[in-house]
Short mmCIF file of C-alpha atoms and ligand atoms in Angstrom, two decimals:
data_model
loop_
_atom_site.label_atom_id
_atom_site.label_comp_id
_atom_site.label_asym_id
_atom_site.label_seq_id
_atom_site.Cartn_x
_atom_site.Cartn_y
_atom_site.Cartn_z
CA MET F 18 -7.90 21.95 -15.41
CA GLU F 19 -9.56 21.01 -12.58
CA LEU F 20 -9.51 17.01 -11.81
CA LEU F 21 -12.47 15.73 -9.88
CA TYR F 22 -13.44 12.42 -8.08
CA LYS F 23 -16.02 10.12 -8.00
CA SER F 24 -17.16 7.13 -6.41
CA THR F 25 -16.88 3.76 -8.16
CA ARG F 26 -20.66 2.78 -6.83
CA SER F 27 -22.25 5.94 -8.23
CA ALA F 28 -22.59 7.69 -11.79
CA ASP F 29 -23.30 11.54 -10.65
CA LYS F 30 -21.85 12.84 -7.84
CA THR F 31 -18.51 14.42 -8.35
CA VAL F 32 -16.08 15.96 -5.41
CA THR F 33 -12.42 17.44 -5.47
CA ALA F 34 -9.39 15.69 -4.36
CA SER F 35 -9.09 17.46 -0.79
CA TYR F 36 -12.66 16.42 -0.28
CA ALA F 37 -12.06 12.58 -1.22
CA ILE F 38 -9.00 12.70 0.98
CA LEU F 39 -11.03 14.04 3.75
CA LYS F 40 -13.67 11.29 3.40
CA GLY F 41 -11.51 8.68 2.62
CA LEU F 42 -14.13 6.45 1.30
CA ALA F 43 -16.79 7.56 -0.24
CA GLU F 44 -20.60 6.94 1.43
CA ASP F 45 -21.82 4.86 -0.50
CA GLY F 46 -19.36 2.60 0.20
CA GLY F 47 -17.40 2.90 -2.71
CA LEU F 48 -13.92 4.44 -3.51
CA PHE F 49 -13.36 7.45 -4.91
CA VAL F 50 -11.76 7.48 -8.23
CA PRO F 51 -10.47 10.55 -10.84
CA THR F 52 -13.27 11.01 -13.16
CA ALA F 53 -10.49 10.77 -15.88
CA PHE F 54 -6.97 9.56 -16.00
CA PRO F 55 -4.58 12.68 -16.44
CA LYS F 56 -1.67 12.91 -18.92
CA LEU F 57 1.91 13.93 -17.51
CA ASP F 58 2.48 17.21 -19.00
CA VAL F 59 6.29 17.09 -18.89
CA SER F 60 8.63 14.87 -21.15
CA ILE F 61 10.50 11.89 -19.64
CA ASP F 62 13.55 13.72 -19.93
CA GLN F 63 12.76 16.58 -18.09
CA LEU F 64 11.27 14.62 -15.46
CA ALA F 65 15.00 12.17 -15.57
CA VAL F 66 17.17 15.24 -14.39
CA MET F 67 14.42 16.20 -11.36
CA THR F 68 14.76 15.34 -7.70
CA TYR F 69 12.10 12.91 -5.95
CA GLN F 70 10.35 15.99 -4.65
CA GLU F 71 10.20 17.54 -8.11
CA VAL F 72 9.09 14.51 -9.95
CA ALA F 73 6.27 14.24 -6.97
CA TYR F 74 5.18 17.53 -8.02
CA GLU F 75 4.75 16.87 -11.40
CA VAL F 76 2.89 14.33 -11.06
CA MET F 77 0.27 15.09 -7.79
CA LYS F 78 -0.77 18.38 -9.33
CA LEU F 79 -2.31 16.87 -12.14
CA PHE F 80 -4.35 15.02 -9.52
CA LEU F 81 -4.71 17.24 -6.87
CA THR F 82 -6.05 19.93 -8.47
CA ASP F 83 -7.77 22.00 -5.70
CA PHE F 84 -4.43 22.65 -3.64
CA THR F 85 -2.12 25.39 -4.42
CA GLU F 86 1.40 25.37 -6.00
CA GLU F 87 2.18 26.25 -2.59
CA GLU F 88 0.37 23.81 -0.18
CA LEU F 89 1.24 21.14 -2.55
CA LYS F 90 4.84 21.78 -2.62
CA HIS F 91 4.78 22.78 1.07
CA CYS F 92 3.08 18.89 1.80
CA ILE F 93 5.77 17.35 -0.64
CA ASN F 94 8.85 18.98 1.01
CA SER F 95 7.73 18.33 4.34
CA ALA F 96 7.13 14.78 3.51
CA TYR F 97 10.50 13.79 1.90
CA ASP F 98 13.12 16.02 3.02
CA GLN F 99 14.99 14.42 5.56
CA LYS F 100 13.10 11.32 6.58
CA PHE F 101 14.75 8.95 4.39
CA ASP F 102 17.97 7.35 5.16
CA THR F 103 19.41 7.36 1.20
CA GLU F 104 19.84 10.49 -0.24
CA VAL F 105 17.78 9.05 -3.18
CA ILE F 106 14.39 8.48 -2.06
CA ALA F 107 13.94 5.61 -4.28
CA PRO F 108 17.11 3.54 -5.36
CA LEU F 109 16.91 1.23 -8.15
CA VAL F 110 19.19 -1.73 -7.16
CA LYS F 111 19.98 -3.73 -10.42
CA ALA F 112 20.37 -7.97 -9.55
CA ASP F 113 20.18 -10.83 -11.16
CA GLY F 114 18.49 -9.16 -14.15
CA ALA F 115 15.96 -6.98 -12.66
CA TYR F 116 15.54 -3.59 -11.12
CA TYR F 117 14.82 -3.46 -7.44
CA LEU F 118 13.07 -0.07 -7.19
CA GLU F 119 13.64 0.38 -2.87
CA LEU F 120 10.94 1.77 -1.33
CA PHE F 121 11.87 0.99 2.68
CA HIS F 122 13.78 4.05 2.99
CA GLY F 123 11.69 5.89 4.97
CA LYS F 124 10.96 5.94 9.20
CA THR F 125 9.23 2.99 9.25
CA ILE F 126 10.82 0.73 6.89
CA ALA F 127 8.68 -0.02 4.16
CA PHE F 128 6.65 0.84 1.02
CA LYS F 129 3.90 2.40 3.29
CA ASP F 130 6.19 5.84 4.45
CA MET F 131 6.47 6.88 0.72
CA ALA F 132 2.88 7.74 0.94
CA LEU F 133 2.15 7.68 4.80
CA SER F 134 4.99 10.71 4.88
CA ILE F 135 2.73 12.98 3.11
CA LEU F 136 -0.95 11.56 3.56
CA PRO F 137 -0.88 13.73 6.98
CA TYR F 138 0.70 16.86 5.37
CA LEU F 139 -2.35 16.28 2.59
CA MET F 140 -4.73 15.69 4.78
CA THR F 141 -4.71 18.15 7.31
CA THR F 142 -4.44 20.65 4.39
CA ALA F 143 -7.91 19.34 3.00
CA ALA F 144 -9.07 20.26 6.86
CA ARG F 145 -7.79 23.74 6.66
CA LYS F 146 -9.14 23.81 2.88
CA ASN F 147 -12.99 22.40 3.33
CA ASN F 148 -13.43 24.22 7.11
CA VAL F 149 -13.42 20.96 8.58
CA LYS F 150 -13.71 22.12 12.23
CA ASN F 151 -14.21 18.03 13.87
CA GLU F 152 -11.07 15.95 14.71
CA ILE F 153 -10.15 13.62 12.14
CA VAL F 154 -10.61 10.28 13.20
CA ILE F 155 -8.02 8.11 11.01
CA LEU F 156 -9.44 4.46 11.23
CA THR F 157 -6.86 2.06 10.11
CA ALA F 158 -6.57 -1.72 8.97
CA THR F 159 -2.97 -3.20 8.90
CA SER F 160 -1.43 -6.47 8.30
CA GLY F 161 1.69 -5.33 9.75
CA ASP F 162 3.03 -2.51 7.23
CA THR F 163 0.48 0.35 6.84
CA GLY F 164 -0.32 0.44 10.91
CA LYS F 165 3.46 1.34 11.54
CA ALA F 166 3.76 4.15 8.62
CA ALA F 167 -0.01 5.57 9.54
CA LEU F 168 1.06 6.01 13.39
CA THR F 169 4.54 7.53 12.70
CA GLY F 170 2.46 10.23 10.27
CA PHE F 171 -0.45 10.96 11.91
CA ALA F 172 1.68 10.92 15.60
CA ASP F 173 0.44 14.36 17.27
CA VAL F 174 -0.36 15.88 14.42
CA PRO F 175 -2.90 18.30 15.59
CA GLY F 176 -6.46 18.04 14.71
CA THR F 177 -5.84 13.86 14.58
CA LYS F 178 -6.48 10.99 15.90
CA ILE F 179 -5.18 7.78 14.45
CA ILE F 180 -6.91 3.99 15.66
CA VAL F 181 -4.74 1.04 14.27
CA PHE F 182 -6.50 -2.59 13.94
CA TYR F 183 -4.22 -5.53 13.66
CA PRO F 184 -4.41 -9.30 13.49
CA LYS F 185 -2.73 -10.26 16.90
CA ASP F 186 -1.27 -13.45 15.62
CA GLY F 187 -0.79 -12.11 11.74
CA VAL F 188 2.17 -9.81 11.71
CA SER F 189 6.03 -10.51 12.14
CA PRO F 190 7.43 -10.03 15.58
CA VAL F 191 9.11 -6.40 14.49
CA GLN F 192 6.24 -4.86 12.77
CA GLU F 193 4.15 -5.69 16.33
CA LYS F 194 6.94 -3.98 18.19
CA GLN F 195 6.82 -1.27 15.83
CA MET F 196 3.38 -0.65 16.52
CA VAL F 197 2.89 -1.42 19.90
CA THR F 198 5.76 0.83 21.13
CA GLN F 199 4.37 3.43 19.16
CA LYS F 200 4.29 7.19 21.58
CA GLY F 201 1.77 9.82 20.58
CA ASP F 202 -1.31 11.07 22.84
CA ASN F 203 -3.55 10.69 19.57
CA THR F 204 -2.57 7.12 18.73
CA PHE F 205 -4.30 3.92 19.52
CA VAL F 206 -3.08 0.48 18.58
CA VAL F 207 -5.17 -2.27 18.80
CA GLY F 208 -4.69 -6.49 17.89
CA ILE F 209 -7.87 -8.44 16.88
CA HIS F 210 -8.51 -11.94 17.46
CA GLY F 211 -9.18 -12.51 13.49
CA ASN F 212 -7.19 -11.52 10.18
CA PHE F 213 -6.38 -8.31 8.38
CA ASP F 214 -9.47 -8.93 6.21
CA ASP F 215 -12.09 -8.89 9.67
CA ALA F 216 -9.84 -5.53 10.47
CA GLN F 217 -10.55 -3.63 6.64
CA THR F 218 -14.41 -5.42 7.03
CA GLY F 219 -14.68 -3.77 10.62
CA VAL F 220 -12.96 -0.65 9.70
CA LYS F 221 -15.40 -0.16 6.46
CA LYS F 222 -18.97 -0.93 8.40
CA MET F 223 -17.84 2.03 10.71
CA PHE F 224 -17.29 4.22 7.86
CA GLY F 225 -21.09 3.28 6.51
CA CYS F 226 -22.60 3.16 9.52
CA GLU F 227 -24.88 6.12 9.56
CA GLU F 228 -25.78 5.91 13.76
CA LEU F 229 -22.08 5.74 14.67
CA ASN F 230 -21.06 8.94 12.01
CA ARG F 231 -23.96 10.87 13.24
CA GLU F 232 -23.02 10.33 16.86
CA LEU F 233 -19.43 11.03 16.03
CA ASN F 234 -19.97 14.24 14.59
CA ALA F 235 -22.00 15.26 17.58
CA ALA F 236 -18.93 14.22 19.81
CA GLY F 237 -16.84 16.91 17.54
CA TYR F 238 -15.00 14.07 15.21
CA GLN F 239 -15.17 12.46 11.76
CA PHE F 240 -13.66 9.55 10.29
CA SER F 241 -10.86 9.55 7.42
CA SER F 242 -8.46 6.86 6.21
CA ALA F 243 -5.23 6.00 5.88
CA ASN F 244 -5.14 2.85 3.74
CA SER F 245 -5.13 2.46 0.38
CA ILE F 246 -8.96 2.79 -0.05
CA ASN F 247 -7.83 6.59 0.47
CA ILE F 248 -6.89 8.24 -2.78
CA GLY F 249 -4.46 10.29 -1.09
CA ARG F 250 -2.74 7.51 0.07
CA LEU F 251 -2.61 6.23 -4.06
CA VAL F 252 -1.87 9.12 -5.52
CA PRO F 253 1.83 9.45 -3.71
CA GLN F 254 2.40 5.82 -4.62
CA VAL F 255 2.21 6.36 -8.67
CA VAL F 256 5.16 8.70 -7.84
CA TYR F 257 7.44 6.21 -7.76
CA TYR F 258 6.88 4.40 -10.42
CA VAL F 259 7.02 7.31 -12.79
CA TYR F 260 10.32 8.31 -10.67
CA ALA F 261 11.38 5.04 -11.35
CA TYR F 262 11.19 4.96 -15.52
CA ALA F 263 12.84 8.36 -15.44
CA SER F 264 15.68 7.10 -13.33
CA LEU F 265 15.98 4.33 -15.74
CA VAL F 266 16.38 6.64 -18.55
CA HIS F 267 18.79 8.96 -16.70
CA ASN F 268 21.02 5.86 -15.57
CA GLY F 269 21.05 5.02 -19.88
CA GLU F 270 19.69 1.86 -18.69
CA ILE F 271 16.57 2.11 -21.29
CA LYS F 272 15.86 4.84 -23.59
CA ASN F 273 12.95 7.02 -23.36
CA GLY F 274 9.75 5.11 -25.24
CA ASP F 275 11.57 1.96 -24.38
CA PRO F 276 8.97 -0.19 -22.37
CA ILE F 277 9.13 -1.79 -19.22
CA ASN F 278 7.54 -4.11 -16.75
CA VAL F 279 6.69 -3.81 -13.06
CA ASP F 280 6.28 -6.76 -10.92
CA VAL F 281 4.34 -5.63 -7.07
CA PRO F 282 4.04 -7.94 -4.58
CA THR F 283 0.20 -7.72 -4.08
CA GLY F 284 -2.13 -7.59 -1.19
CA ASN F 285 -4.80 -4.86 -0.88
CA PHE F 286 -4.15 -3.77 -4.95
CA GLY F 287 -3.45 -0.61 -3.80
CA ASN F 288 0.39 -0.38 -4.91
CA ILE F 289 -0.23 -2.22 -8.47
CA LEU F 290 -2.98 -0.33 -8.96
CA ALA F 291 -0.95 2.74 -8.52
CA ALA F 292 1.19 1.14 -11.59
CA TYR F 293 -1.77 1.38 -13.53
CA TYR F 294 -2.39 4.95 -12.86
CA ALA F 295 1.14 5.70 -14.22
CA ARG F 296 0.79 3.62 -16.93
CA ASN F 297 -2.84 5.33 -17.85
CA MET F 298 -0.75 8.77 -17.29
CA GLY F 299 1.68 7.82 -19.93
CA VAL F 300 4.51 5.95 -18.32
CA PRO F 301 5.76 3.24 -20.77
CA ILE F 302 4.75 0.69 -18.82
CA ALA F 303 4.40 -3.13 -20.37
CA LYS F 304 3.33 -5.60 -18.31
CA LEU F 305 1.48 -5.04 -14.91
CA ILE F 306 2.67 -8.19 -13.15
CA CYS F 307 0.96 -8.88 -10.24
CA ALA F 308 2.80 -11.16 -7.51
CA SER F 309 0.81 -13.43 -4.90
CA ASN F 310 1.86 -15.48 -1.87
CA THR F 311 -0.34 -18.98 -0.84
CA ASN F 312 -3.22 -16.47 -0.58
CA LYS F 313 -3.85 -16.76 -4.11
CA VAL F 314 -7.18 -15.16 -4.47
CA LEU F 315 -5.60 -12.39 -7.20
CA TYR F 316 -4.09 -15.34 -9.21
CA ASP F 317 -6.98 -17.14 -9.68
CA PHE F 318 -8.43 -13.89 -10.26
CA PHE F 319 -6.56 -13.36 -13.11
CA ALA F 320 -6.77 -16.81 -14.26
CA THR F 321 -10.40 -17.46 -14.27
CA GLY F 322 -12.16 -13.84 -14.30
CA THR F 323 -13.96 -15.25 -11.32
CA TYR F 324 -13.22 -13.60 -7.41
CA ASP F 325 -13.71 -15.85 -4.83
CA ARG F 326 -12.69 -15.05 -1.25
CA ASN F 327 -14.35 -18.13 0.07
CA ARG F 328 -11.17 -20.39 0.70
CA GLU F 329 -8.79 -21.29 3.61
CA PHE F 330 -6.65 -18.23 4.78
CA HIS F 331 -2.99 -18.57 5.31
CA VAL F 332 -0.79 -16.77 7.59
CA THR F 333 2.55 -16.86 6.01
CA THR F 334 5.94 -15.31 6.11
CA SER F 335 5.01 -12.12 3.84
CA PRO F 336 2.24 -11.33 6.20
CA SER F 337 1.32 -7.95 4.87
CA MET F 338 -0.05 -10.01 1.50
CA ASP F 339 -2.03 -11.97 3.62
CA ILE F 340 -5.52 -10.77 1.98
CA LEU F 341 -8.46 -12.23 0.96
CA ILE F 342 -10.64 -9.29 -0.04
CA SER F 343 -8.38 -6.81 -2.07
CA SER F 344 -9.95 -3.66 -1.47
CA ASN F 345 -8.60 -1.60 -4.37
CA LEU F 346 -9.29 -4.21 -6.93
CA GLU F 347 -12.28 -2.38 -6.86
CA ARG F 348 -10.83 1.02 -8.82
CA LEU F 349 -9.59 -1.80 -11.35
CA ILE F 350 -13.15 -3.45 -11.93
CA TYR F 351 -14.87 0.04 -12.39
CA GLN F 352 -12.08 0.90 -14.99
CA ILE F 353 -12.14 -2.53 -16.93
CA ALA F 354 -15.93 -1.71 -16.68
CA GLY F 355 -15.69 1.43 -18.48
CA GLN F 356 -16.33 3.11 -15.78
CA ASP F 357 -19.70 1.46 -15.20
CA ALA F 358 -20.74 2.48 -11.26
CA ASP F 359 -24.00 -0.23 -11.76
CA LYS F 360 -21.67 -2.52 -12.84
CA ASP F 361 -19.10 -1.75 -10.24
CA THR F 362 -22.14 -2.06 -7.53
CA GLN F 363 -23.35 -5.15 -8.61
CA LEU F 364 -20.36 -7.16 -8.47
CA MET F 365 -18.87 -5.35 -4.82
CA LYS F 366 -22.88 -6.35 -3.23
CA SER F 367 -22.11 -10.32 -4.56
CA LEU F 368 -18.61 -10.06 -3.02
CA SER F 369 -20.28 -8.82 0.49
CA GLU F 370 -23.14 -11.55 0.15
CA THR F 371 -21.42 -14.24 -1.19
CA GLY F 372 -18.00 -13.82 -1.44
CA VAL F 373 -17.48 -14.47 -5.07
CA TYR F 374 -17.81 -12.46 -8.26
CA GLU F 375 -17.57 -13.34 -11.98
CA ILE F 376 -16.16 -10.54 -14.79
CA THR F 377 -17.82 -10.41 -18.20
CA PRO F 378 -15.92 -11.50 -21.20
CA ALA F 379 -15.34 -8.03 -22.36
CA MET F 380 -14.13 -6.70 -18.81
CA ARG F 381 -11.52 -9.82 -19.21
CA ASP F 382 -10.29 -8.59 -22.41
CA ASN F 383 -9.61 -4.87 -20.60
CA LEU F 384 -7.15 -7.01 -18.21
CA LYS F 385 -4.46 -8.25 -20.77
CA ASP F 386 -1.70 -5.95 -19.41
CA PHE F 387 -2.11 -7.91 -16.12
CA TYR F 388 -0.27 -10.93 -15.48
CA GLY F 389 -0.84 -12.80 -12.42
CA ASN F 390 1.16 -15.57 -10.48
CA TYR F 391 1.89 -16.61 -7.11
CA ALA F 392 4.89 -18.04 -4.74
CA THR F 393 4.27 -20.94 -2.63
CA GLU F 394 6.18 -20.61 1.21
CA GLU F 395 9.23 -22.59 -0.06
CA GLU F 396 9.37 -20.52 -3.71
CA THR F 397 9.40 -17.81 -1.29
CA ALA F 398 12.38 -18.50 0.53
CA GLN F 399 14.00 -19.89 -2.67
CA ALA F 400 14.07 -16.86 -4.72
CA ILE F 401 15.67 -15.30 -1.14
CA HIS F 402 18.49 -17.90 -1.19
CA GLU F 403 19.21 -17.88 -4.42
CA LEU F 404 19.11 -14.03 -4.88
CA TYR F 405 21.51 -14.17 -1.90
CA THR F 406 23.86 -16.85 -3.07
CA LYS F 407 24.08 -15.15 -6.58
CA THR F 408 24.55 -11.65 -6.02
CA GLY F 409 24.81 -11.27 -2.34
CA TYR F 410 21.45 -8.76 -2.21
CA VAL F 411 19.24 -9.52 0.46
CA ILE F 412 15.69 -9.15 -0.01
CA ASP F 413 12.45 -10.04 2.27
CA THR F 414 9.97 -12.14 2.03
CA HIS F 415 7.64 -10.30 0.40
CA THR F 416 9.84 -8.67 -2.66
CA ALA F 417 11.02 -12.19 -2.64
CA VAL F 418 7.26 -13.82 -3.54
CA ALA F 419 7.56 -11.00 -6.77
CA ALA F 420 11.05 -12.35 -7.68
CA SER F 421 10.00 -15.69 -7.60
CA VAL F 422 6.77 -14.63 -9.48
CA TYR F 423 8.99 -12.82 -11.98
CA LYS F 424 11.25 -16.38 -12.96
CA LYS F 425 7.65 -17.66 -13.75
CA TYR F 426 6.79 -14.86 -15.84
CA VAL F 427 9.87 -15.13 -17.92
CA ALA F 428 10.11 -18.74 -18.16
CA ASP F 429 6.22 -18.46 -19.14
CA THR F 430 6.26 -15.52 -21.82
CA LYS F 431 10.43 -15.50 -22.58
CA ASP F 432 9.60 -11.87 -21.99
CA THR F 433 12.68 -9.79 -22.00
CA THR F 434 11.46 -6.66 -21.43
CA PRO F 435 13.25 -4.38 -18.38
CA THR F 436 11.32 -4.98 -15.25
CA VAL F 437 11.39 -3.01 -12.15
CA ILE F 438 10.15 -5.21 -8.96
CA ALA F 439 8.69 -3.09 -6.17
CA SER F 440 11.30 -4.37 -3.42
CA THR F 441 8.29 -3.58 -0.68
CA ALA F 442 9.80 -4.06 2.71
CA SER F 443 13.26 -3.81 4.38
CA PRO F 444 14.41 -7.60 5.19
CA PHE F 445 15.44 -6.15 8.74
CA LYS F 446 11.73 -6.45 9.45
CA PHE F 447 11.30 -9.98 8.76
CA ALA F 448 14.49 -11.12 9.94
CA ARG F 449 13.31 -14.83 11.19
CA SER F 450 12.10 -15.45 7.81
CA VAL F 451 14.84 -14.36 5.76
CA MET F 452 17.50 -15.84 7.89
CA THR F 453 15.76 -19.35 7.84
CA ALA F 454 15.56 -19.19 3.64
CA ILE F 455 19.43 -18.24 3.85
CA LYS F 456 20.56 -19.82 6.44
CA GLY F 457 18.50 -23.08 7.68
CA ASP F 458 17.02 -23.89 11.04
CA VAL F 459 17.52 -20.73 13.06
CA SER F 460 14.99 -21.31 15.80
CA ARG F 461 17.58 -21.35 18.34
CA TYR F 462 17.64 -17.42 18.10
CA SER F 463 16.12 -14.61 19.52
CA GLU F 464 14.40 -11.90 17.00
CA PHE F 465 17.21 -9.11 17.76
CA GLU F 466 19.97 -12.13 17.77
CA LEU F 467 18.56 -12.82 13.68
CA VAL F 468 18.95 -8.73 13.59
CA ASP F 469 22.59 -8.70 13.98
CA GLN F 470 23.29 -12.05 12.22
CA LEU F 471 21.45 -10.39 9.25
CA VAL F 472 23.77 -7.16 9.59
CA ALA F 473 26.76 -9.16 9.37
CA THR F 474 24.78 -11.23 6.16
CA SER F 475 23.87 -8.18 4.13
CA GLY F 476 26.85 -6.36 5.08
CA GLY F 477 24.14 -3.81 5.85
CA LYS F 478 23.30 -1.19 8.83
CA GLU F 479 20.98 -1.98 11.55
CA PRO F 480 18.12 0.54 10.23
CA SER F 481 17.18 2.84 12.67
CA ALA F 482 13.57 1.58 12.79
CA VAL F 483 14.73 -1.52 14.39
CA THR F 484 17.15 -0.21 16.95
CA GLU F 485 14.01 2.10 18.69
CA ILE F 486 12.16 -0.87 19.37
CA ARG F 487 14.96 -3.07 20.87
CA THR F 488 14.54 -1.47 24.00
CA ALA F 489 11.27 0.75 23.53
CA PRO F 490 8.69 0.15 25.90
CA ILE F 491 4.82 -1.33 25.12
CA ARG F 492 2.69 1.37 25.17
CA HIS F 493 -0.25 -0.48 23.43
CA THR F 494 -1.94 -3.25 24.94
CA THR F 495 -5.52 -3.93 24.25
CA VAL F 496 -6.92 -6.57 22.16
CA CYS F 497 -10.40 -7.56 20.99
CA ASP F 498 -12.41 -9.74 19.42
CA LYS F 499 -13.25 -8.87 15.83
CA THR F 500 -17.04 -8.12 16.97
CA GLU F 501 -15.63 -5.61 19.50
CA MET F 502 -14.02 -2.82 16.88
CA GLU F 503 -16.91 -0.54 17.31
CA ALA F 504 -17.17 -0.58 21.23
CA THR F 505 -13.31 -0.01 21.04
CA VAL F 506 -13.18 2.85 18.94
CA LYS F 507 -16.31 4.56 21.01
CA LYS F 508 -14.55 4.08 24.12
CA PHE F 509 -11.07 5.70 22.91
CA LEU F 510 -13.40 8.34 21.95
CA GLY F 511 -15.14 8.43 25.09
CA ILE F 512 -18.48 8.11 22.55
CA HIS F 513 -21.08 6.13 25.13
N1 LIG K 3 -0.23 -4.57 3.60
C1 LIG K 3 -1.13 -3.51 4.34
C2 LIG K 3 -2.73 -3.58 4.15
C3 LIG K 3 -3.25 -2.64 3.83
O1 LIG K 3 -3.33 -2.15 2.59
P1 LIG K 3 -2.98 -0.63 2.27
O2 LIG K 3 -2.16 -0.17 1.20
O3 LIG K 3 -4.70 -0.69 2.16
O4 LIG K 3 -3.33 -0.28 3.82
C4 LIG K 3 -0.71 -4.15 5.42
O5 LIG K 3 0.79 -3.58 5.91
O6 LIG K 3 -1.50 -3.38 6.65
#
């Protein structure tokens, strides 16, 4: 049966999956959502003996129904074969009573690779299916991880250009070096004087600007997105939650049907939303634990029902989560409002005009499966230190936020349901913060000296993503004000 998509902000128009992927964001500014959640049509026992690629097909075929079996399998195999440094693409590591789902074994050592390895294939297939003649310009905002993963995925992909905006002073040194050394004639990287929210707002503004889109089309271009606002980013992320559950069953850690909790370090709300989608497909996920850093806008939202971004923005040691406007929350809002596009539009208007919205008591009732909490900077470092001291296992700062919140969750609820913590990035991306947490003051060492120390401390191997950037030449030096993003895009594309 064909699954169609509609915008969170308009009730009537439906589009195909491939169209939604091509557009990235709906014309009315809303996010594309499936008109219904498909249910898994194979059993968990069957999934438990499948490879990651096979599970990916079983999940994605239900969402991307206008892709043929051959097209989808080609996309999946091209994305996941030999691009990950472990045999198991998303291994589960048990440590201190939780299961860490390591999602960082792709080329850029962050969970974004799980979806951005496949998005370019989905995008080019979608372009072919929809007879797109324009070149697709992938506009991306990043707080550190999406940028490099998207650049790597789209570099030199024919028919595409990719432009990434990142906060100049808001990412880790490794994250920045990964991006500014990116090769590929179709890649553009821009540091902005502003934070991630400024970058994301600027990108969304360009998507919605009719005049700019007209000029772009006249020059033979059209925009799309590599952020999780694009449904083509979200669907591949659903896969690893299905896979994690099936793996726990396969490994005898749980029995088929037993509930699990999922705990996700959260910024733009895409990763935890993917777990929510997996739950709606039939995966027995009990609680969705939303872990924030000191930018705790989501914690406050779950606690009060009011979303309020009018607050101080903190630059933290988990920079990928330094976000006050969590775009994907809109998809959840739409769902808990009973798929009411008018209600969603009203709340999003309030968010953009005042920075605040409040959901109704009925909507709050629909949030019962979520638990929100946050970790301070001190608690984040403590989580890394404690886990390392107890088990020798080293986690990055974002995963540590989730680990710390998991402790709070257990203390609050006494719930002992097996819990999967999404381990979203390699500790090597945040060597300074991780080594500081483990060893104390390491300010006298350079970033790469700390990488060396981390190899010794973790007993691991330096990821090739880090080795590559040690000596790689800087290729991107553009920096602009947050108000100059559109002009910068036009300059790159030669539009005057
Ligand atoms: N954490 C992100 C911010 C953008 O999130 P996305 O999942 O919507 O791409 C980053 O690392 O850039």
